[in-house]
Short mmCIF file of C-alpha atoms and ligand atoms in Angstrom, two decimals:
data_model
loop_
_atom_site.label_atom_id
_atom_site.label_comp_id
_atom_site.label_asym_id
_atom_site.label_seq_id
_atom_site.Cartn_x
_atom_site.Cartn_y
_atom_site.Cartn_z
CA MET X 1 0.34 -0.01 -0.09
CA SER X 2 1.51 3.69 -1.22
CA GLU X 3 2.03 6.66 1.34
CA ASN X 4 -1.52 8.36 0.22
CA SER X 5 -3.18 5.34 -0.44
CA PRO X 6 -6.48 5.95 0.76
CA GLN X 7 -6.61 2.99 2.47
CA SER X 8 -3.20 4.52 4.70
CA SER X 9 -3.45 6.33 8.08
CA ARG X 10 -3.63 9.94 7.17
CA ALA X 11 -2.39 12.81 9.16
CA GLY X 12 -1.80 10.52 11.81
CA LYS X 13 -5.21 9.43 12.28
CA GLU X 14 -6.72 5.79 10.95
CA ARG X 15 -9.36 6.40 7.89
CA ILE X 16 -12.30 4.54 9.82
CA SER X 17 -15.16 2.60 7.94
CA PRO X 18 -17.83 2.28 10.61
CA PRO X 19 -20.12 -0.62 10.59
CA GLU X 20 -23.69 0.27 9.78
CA GLN X 21 -25.20 1.26 13.47
CA ARG X 22 -28.35 2.94 14.42
CA GLN X 23 -28.92 4.85 18.20
CA PRO X 24 -31.84 6.94 19.36
CA GLU X 25 -31.28 10.27 19.50
CA PRO X 26 -28.80 11.50 21.06
CA GLY X 27 -26.59 9.15 20.65
CA LEU X 28 -24.06 8.11 23.16
CA ASP X 29 -20.78 7.83 23.04
CA GLN X 30 -20.33 5.36 24.63
CA LYS X 31 -21.60 2.92 22.17
CA LEU X 32 -20.02 4.05 19.29
CA GLN X 33 -18.47 1.39 17.26
CA PRO X 34 -15.25 2.12 16.69
CA THR X 35 -14.64 4.21 19.78
CA ALA X 36 -14.05 8.07 18.98
CA ASP X 37 -11.00 10.04 20.37
CA HIS X 38 -11.41 12.58 22.39
CA GLY X 39 -7.86 13.41 23.03
CA GLU X 40 -8.20 11.35 26.24
CA ARG X 41 -4.30 9.87 26.33
CA SER X 42 -2.93 12.47 24.03
CA TYR X 43 -4.58 16.25 24.06
CA GLN X 44 -1.50 18.16 26.13
CA GLY X 45 -2.11 21.10 27.82
CA ARG X 46 0.21 23.75 27.79
CA ASP X 47 -1.91 25.98 30.43
CA ARG X 48 -3.44 28.51 27.30
CA LEU X 49 -5.92 28.92 29.75
CA ALA X 50 -5.35 29.23 32.82
CA GLY X 51 -7.93 30.66 35.15
CA LYS X 52 -10.41 30.77 33.18
CA ARG X 53 -14.04 29.52 32.89
CA ALA X 54 -15.75 27.58 30.26
CA LEU X 55 -19.85 26.74 29.76
CA ILE X 56 -19.54 24.25 26.78
CA THR X 57 -23.21 22.52 25.57
CA GLY X 58 -23.02 19.14 24.17
CA GLY X 59 -20.02 18.99 26.51
CA ASP X 60 -20.97 15.15 27.17
CA SER X 61 -19.77 13.08 23.85
CA GLY X 62 -18.21 14.23 20.33
CA ILE X 63 -16.60 17.80 19.76
CA GLY X 64 -17.94 19.12 22.77
CA ALA X 65 -16.49 16.41 25.24
CA ALA X 66 -13.20 16.97 23.09
CA VAL X 67 -13.37 20.31 23.50
CA ALA X 68 -13.78 20.19 27.27
CA ILE X 69 -11.44 17.82 27.87
CA ALA X 70 -8.44 19.82 26.35
CA PHE X 71 -10.22 22.91 27.87
CA ALA X 72 -9.31 21.33 31.29
CA ARG X 73 -5.86 20.49 30.14
CA GLU X 74 -4.93 24.29 29.22
CA GLY X 75 -6.06 24.81 32.96
CA ALA X 76 -9.87 26.06 32.06
CA ASP X 77 -12.22 25.01 35.25
CA VAL X 78 -15.47 23.73 32.69
CA ALA X 79 -19.35 23.50 33.38
CA LEU X 80 -21.02 20.62 31.15
CA ALA X 81 -24.09 20.50 29.61
CA TYR X 82 -25.77 17.65 28.17
CA LEU X 83 -29.37 15.84 28.20
CA PRO X 84 -30.23 14.33 31.39
CA SER X 85 -30.05 11.10 29.34
CA GLU X 86 -26.69 11.55 28.47
CA GLU X 87 -25.82 11.35 31.84
CA PRO X 88 -23.30 8.08 30.83
CA ASP X 89 -21.24 9.61 29.10
CA ALA X 90 -21.14 13.14 31.24
CA GLN X 91 -20.16 11.00 33.83
CA ALA X 92 -17.11 9.27 32.03
CA ILE X 93 -16.40 12.61 30.66
CA ALA X 94 -15.99 14.36 34.05
CA ALA X 95 -13.97 11.22 35.57
CA VAL X 96 -11.33 12.15 32.62
CA LEU X 97 -12.04 16.21 34.18
CA ASP X 98 -10.89 15.52 37.15
CA ASP X 99 -7.51 13.86 36.48
CA ALA X 100 -6.62 17.29 35.21
CA GLY X 101 -6.98 19.32 38.97
CA ILE X 102 -9.57 21.64 37.78
CA ASP X 103 -13.41 22.48 38.74
CA VAL X 104 -16.12 20.54 36.71
CA HIS X 105 -20.24 20.79 36.74
CA ARG X 106 -22.38 19.05 35.49
CA LEU X 107 -26.02 20.67 34.04
CA PRO X 108 -28.02 18.83 32.76
CA GLY X 109 -30.99 19.50 30.66
CA ASP X 110 -32.75 20.19 28.22
CA LEU X 111 -32.43 23.19 25.90
CA ARG X 112 -35.51 23.01 24.61
CA ASP X 113 -36.90 23.89 27.49
CA HIS X 114 -37.23 27.65 28.12
CA GLY X 115 -36.82 27.46 32.01
CA TYR X 116 -33.05 25.63 31.37
CA ARG X 117 -31.74 27.32 28.64
CA ASP X 118 -32.74 30.97 30.21
CA SER X 119 -30.74 30.39 33.20
CA LEU X 120 -28.09 28.02 32.41
CA VAL X 121 -25.49 30.91 31.90
CA ASP X 122 -26.03 32.25 35.27
CA GLU X 123 -25.83 29.33 36.77
CA ALA X 124 -22.74 28.23 35.10
CA SER X 125 -20.98 31.31 36.34
CA ALA X 126 -22.32 30.52 40.03
CA ALA X 127 -21.10 27.15 39.79
CA LEU X 128 -17.73 28.37 38.35
CA GLY X 129 -17.65 31.87 40.15
CA GLY X 130 -17.79 33.75 37.07
CA LEU X 131 -17.49 32.80 33.09
CA ASP X 132 -15.24 33.84 31.03
CA ILE X 133 -15.69 31.40 27.87
CA LEU X 134 -18.88 29.87 26.17
CA VAL X 135 -19.44 27.41 23.61
CA ASN X 136 -22.11 27.03 21.87
CA ASN X 137 -22.24 23.22 20.36
CA ALA X 138 -25.26 21.37 21.22
CA GLY X 139 -26.21 20.66 18.21
CA LYS X 140 -29.79 18.45 16.56
CA GLN X 141 -29.01 16.53 13.27
CA ILE X 142 -31.33 14.55 11.54
CA SER X 143 -31.60 13.45 8.21
CA VAL X 144 -34.44 12.94 5.99
CA GLU X 145 -34.55 11.83 2.75
CA SER X 146 -37.18 14.59 1.16
CA LEU X 147 -38.96 17.81 1.94
CA GLU X 148 -41.92 16.23 1.71
CA GLU X 149 -40.96 14.32 4.21
CA LEU X 150 -39.47 16.68 6.60
CA SER X 151 -42.31 17.80 8.92
CA ASP X 152 -42.38 20.89 10.53
CA GLU X 153 -42.34 19.74 14.45
CA GLN X 154 -38.60 18.43 13.25
CA VAL X 155 -37.78 21.41 11.43
CA GLU X 156 -39.04 24.10 14.65
CA ALA X 157 -36.81 21.16 17.18
CA THR X 158 -34.15 21.46 14.98
CA PHE X 159 -33.90 25.21 14.68
CA ASP X 160 -34.92 25.38 18.70
CA VAL X 161 -31.79 23.20 19.49
CA ASN X 162 -29.13 25.01 17.01
CA ILE X 163 -30.07 28.33 16.47
CA PHE X 164 -33.08 30.09 19.24
CA ALA X 165 -31.15 28.43 22.31
CA MET X 166 -28.18 30.22 20.99
CA PHE X 167 -29.55 33.59 20.65
CA ALA X 168 -30.92 33.16 24.44
CA LEU X 169 -27.77 31.65 26.14
CA SER X 170 -25.50 34.40 23.84
CA ARG X 171 -28.13 36.96 25.74
CA ALA X 172 -27.26 35.83 28.78
CA ALA X 173 -23.49 35.44 28.38
CA LEU X 174 -22.96 38.99 27.45
CA LYS X 175 -24.38 39.54 30.27
CA VAL X 176 -22.15 38.06 32.62
CA LEU X 177 -18.09 37.78 30.32
CA PRO X 178 -15.94 40.19 31.42
CA GLU X 179 -13.78 42.01 28.99
CA GLY X 180 -11.52 39.61 27.51
CA GLY X 181 -14.16 36.91 26.93
CA SER X 182 -14.90 34.57 24.53
CA ILE X 183 -17.80 32.84 22.91
CA ILE X 184 -17.22 30.31 20.34
CA ASN X 185 -20.09 29.06 18.39
CA THR X 186 -20.38 25.21 16.60
CA THR X 187 -21.20 25.52 12.89
CA SER X 188 -20.48 23.75 9.84
CA ILE X 189 -19.29 22.72 6.54
CA GLN X 190 -23.07 22.30 5.95
CA ALA X 191 -23.63 26.31 6.61
CA PHE X 192 -21.33 26.92 2.89
CA ASP X 193 -21.86 23.39 1.31
CA PRO X 194 -25.26 21.76 2.13
CA SER X 195 -26.48 17.80 1.92
CA ASP X 196 -29.93 18.22 0.82
CA HIS X 197 -30.78 15.25 3.17
CA LEU X 198 -29.90 17.72 6.24
CA MET X 199 -32.29 20.22 4.64
CA ASP X 200 -32.99 22.48 8.17
CA TYR X 201 -29.75 21.51 9.95
CA ALA X 202 -28.04 22.84 7.05
CA ALA X 203 -29.83 25.83 7.05
CA THR X 204 -29.61 26.28 10.94
CA LYS X 205 -25.81 25.92 10.38
CA GLY X 206 -26.01 29.16 7.76
CA ALA X 207 -28.28 30.85 10.44
CA ILE X 208 -25.38 30.18 12.80
CA SER X 209 -22.35 31.58 10.71
CA ASN X 210 -24.97 34.63 9.64
CA PHE X 211 -25.71 35.05 13.85
CA THR X 212 -21.62 34.63 13.73
CA LYS X 213 -20.73 38.32 12.86
CA SER X 214 -23.59 40.04 13.93
CA LEU X 215 -22.61 39.04 17.13
CA ALA X 216 -19.16 39.37 16.94
CA SER X 217 -19.19 43.21 15.74
CA GLN X 218 -22.17 43.96 18.62
CA ALA X 219 -19.89 42.10 21.28
CA ALA X 220 -16.37 43.57 20.65
CA LYS X 221 -17.30 46.95 21.29
CA ARG X 222 -17.25 45.75 25.20
CA GLY X 223 -14.12 44.15 24.34
CA ILE X 224 -15.83 40.20 23.75
CA ARG X 225 -14.66 38.10 20.79
CA VAL X 226 -17.29 36.06 19.04
CA ASN X 227 -16.21 33.24 16.46
CA ALA X 228 -17.27 29.86 15.06
CA VAL X 229 -15.32 26.97 14.10
CA ALA X 230 -17.01 25.20 11.19
CA PRO X 231 -16.25 21.11 11.76
CA GLY X 232 -16.60 18.97 8.56
CA PRO X 233 -17.70 14.98 9.13
CA ILE X 234 -16.51 14.04 12.39
CA TRP X 235 -17.27 10.76 13.58
CA THR X 236 -18.80 11.41 17.29
CA PRO X 237 -22.66 9.99 18.18
CA LEU X 238 -25.14 12.86 15.68
CA GLN X 239 -24.26 10.79 12.83
CA PRO X 240 -25.31 7.34 13.98
CA SER X 241 -28.44 8.68 15.87
CA ASP X 242 -29.99 9.31 12.15
CA GLY X 243 -27.77 12.07 11.86
CA GLN X 244 -27.01 10.11 8.23
CA PRO X 245 -28.79 7.64 6.05
CA ILE X 246 -27.41 4.51 8.51
CA GLU X 247 -25.76 3.26 5.12
CA ALA X 248 -23.58 6.24 4.41
CA LEU X 249 -21.40 5.17 7.88
CA PRO X 250 -18.91 2.84 6.20
CA GLU X 251 -18.16 6.07 3.75
CA PHE X 252 -18.55 8.26 6.54
CA GLY X 253 -15.64 11.19 5.80
CA HIS X 254 -14.41 9.25 2.56
CA ASP X 255 -15.16 12.02 0.07
CA THR X 256 -12.46 15.05 1.72
CA TRP X 257 -9.72 15.89 0.57
CA LEU X 258 -7.65 13.25 3.12
CA GLY X 259 -10.29 10.85 2.29
CA ARG X 260 -11.57 10.08 5.74
CA ALA X 261 -13.53 11.17 8.48
CA GLY X 262 -11.95 13.20 11.62
CA GLN X 263 -11.86 12.44 14.60
CA PRO X 264 -13.06 15.22 17.88
CA VAL X 265 -10.22 15.63 19.51
CA GLU X 266 -8.80 17.33 15.82
CA VAL X 267 -11.04 19.65 16.22
CA ALA X 268 -11.12 20.71 19.80
CA PRO X 269 -7.42 22.85 18.82
CA ALA X 270 -9.27 25.34 17.29
CA TYR X 271 -11.59 26.20 20.40
CA VAL X 272 -8.77 26.27 22.49
CA PHE X 273 -7.31 29.16 20.00
CA LEU X 274 -10.21 30.99 19.52
CA ALA X 275 -10.92 31.34 23.77
CA SER X 276 -7.13 32.05 24.40
CA ASP X 277 -5.04 35.16 24.30
CA ASP X 278 -3.18 33.88 21.88
CA ALA X 279 -6.58 35.22 19.25
CA SER X 280 -6.79 38.64 20.52
CA TYR X 281 -7.20 40.23 17.34
CA VAL X 282 -9.54 37.24 15.80
CA VAL X 283 -13.39 38.15 16.23
CA GLY X 284 -16.17 37.42 13.52
CA SER X 285 -14.15 34.39 12.13
CA THR X 286 -14.47 30.84 10.96
CA VAL X 287 -12.10 28.41 11.45
CA HIS X 288 -12.42 24.97 9.50
CA VAL X 289 -11.76 21.95 10.45
CA ASN X 290 -12.81 19.46 7.24
CA GLY X 291 -9.62 17.58 6.24
CA GLY X 292 -10.35 19.27 2.68
CA LYS X 293 -13.91 20.30 1.64
CA ASN X 294 -14.59 23.04 -0.95
CA GLN X 295 -15.06 26.08 1.61
CA PRO X 296 -15.31 29.67 1.59
P1 NAD G 301 -22.76 14.62 20.14
O1 NAD G 301 -23.98 14.35 19.44
O2 NAD G 301 -21.82 14.53 20.24
O3 NAD G 301 -22.28 16.41 20.39
C1 NAD G 301 -23.90 17.06 20.40
C2 NAD G 301 -24.96 17.40 21.68
O4 NAD G 301 -25.94 17.94 21.40
C3 NAD G 301 -25.21 16.08 22.52
O5 NAD G 301 -24.51 15.63 23.11
C4 NAD G 301 -25.96 17.19 23.27
O6 NAD G 301 -25.49 17.20 24.65
C5 NAD G 301 -26.69 17.74 22.64
N1 NAD G 301 -27.59 18.25 22.63
C6 NAD G 301 -28.97 17.48 21.43
N2 NAD G 301 -29.71 18.19 21.58
C7 NAD G 301 -30.26 19.12 22.84
C8 NAD G 301 -30.93 19.43 23.35
N3 NAD G 301 -31.91 19.61 23.21
N4 NAD G 301 -30.46 20.23 24.81
C9 NAD G 301 -29.12 20.31 25.30
N5 NAD G 301 -28.53 19.62 24.89
C10 NAD G 301 -28.73 18.75 23.70
O7 NAD G 301 -22.25 15.75 18.25
P2 NAD G 301 -21.56 16.18 18.04
O8 NAD G 301 -20.94 15.72 16.32
O9 NAD G 301 -20.15 16.51 18.70
O10 NAD G 301 -22.20 17.72 17.59
C11 NAD G 301 -21.68 18.99 18.65
C12 NAD G 301 -21.77 20.03 17.51
O11 NAD G 301 -21.17 19.92 16.66
C13 NAD G 301 -23.31 19.99 17.00
O12 NAD G 301 -23.70 21.21 16.36
C14 NAD G 301 -23.34 19.99 15.69
O13 NAD G 301 -23.92 20.22 14.47
C15 NAD G 301 -21.63 20.31 15.07
N6 NAD G 301 -20.67 19.24 14.04
C16 NAD G 301 -20.48 18.52 14.15
C17 NAD G 301 -20.67 17.77 12.77
C18 NAD G 301 -20.19 16.48 12.71
O14 NAD G 301 -19.34 15.25 11.84
N7 NAD G 301 -19.94 15.41 13.91
C19 NAD G 301 -19.89 18.29 11.79
C20 NAD G 301 -20.34 19.34 11.76
C21 NAD G 301 -20.87 19.85 12.94
MG1 MG G 302 -24.05 13.46 23.58
#
């Protein structure tokens, strides 16, 4: 097999071909086959977030869990928000974070519940003794083949979790973040190159990218930086819990220029950079982490 063969390991990570599998939404990381890499054994911090306090939505699994591990090893205290049914994943990640010797708080709840989402930022701030970083990362993605089969209920639920909650959390964050604080939104390659079976999801990601710019402009006047990360295909529980057609899973991510899906640990450094003082002049930007795909 040649060095550049699509079968070979690329950029130090293996190309995976997950077996067909399905989990009820939201999926659990603990049931993913193969398991995903969140950096549990590999991520090494360099105190880039020492003393900072972060709230990460969807911090139990996938990209959010990798961000939580990276932030903790960079010295940040973290609060994880996630759905109550994801408690097993949240506890497993919290145990990894405990080893970093930082403060970890678990704040489960449903972001569709206005009582929960309107108080989450204040709860996190109270638990952490203040808040410096909000990572808006929770997301819902359900693949539906045609617009005729896409229900209004699904469209509303996807917009509610992915973008409406982001307005509420960001509004609350502006009240507590200090000058030098940071908000990082998770958008997607889908904002720029939508798949037709992810029509509602891709539309929310377009909205998130747009919202990131207008919020960045407003918040910059207060010294708060707002940016986004746009992942490409990353192996997380979102995908086998109806995020992709089941038969597409073995080929997931094979259409990128690197020829493979990414692992959550490969996305986390973009969030670390944007949250850190290294990014002090980076505002309204999007970091693309997608293994190579057409992008703006
Ligand atoms: P994931 O399933 O691990 O994370 C999504 C999280 O969203 C869940 O863990 C859950 O805690 C949270 N969530 C969903 N519905 C919620 C609700 N009603 N209330 C509260 N929390 C809720 O999958 P992931 O892929 O790591 O997703 C994280 C973010 O990355 C999402 O915004 C997703 O759209 C985005 N993203 C993922 C990919 C990918 O290929 N995996 C690509 C681009 C963008
Ligand atoms: Mg999860």
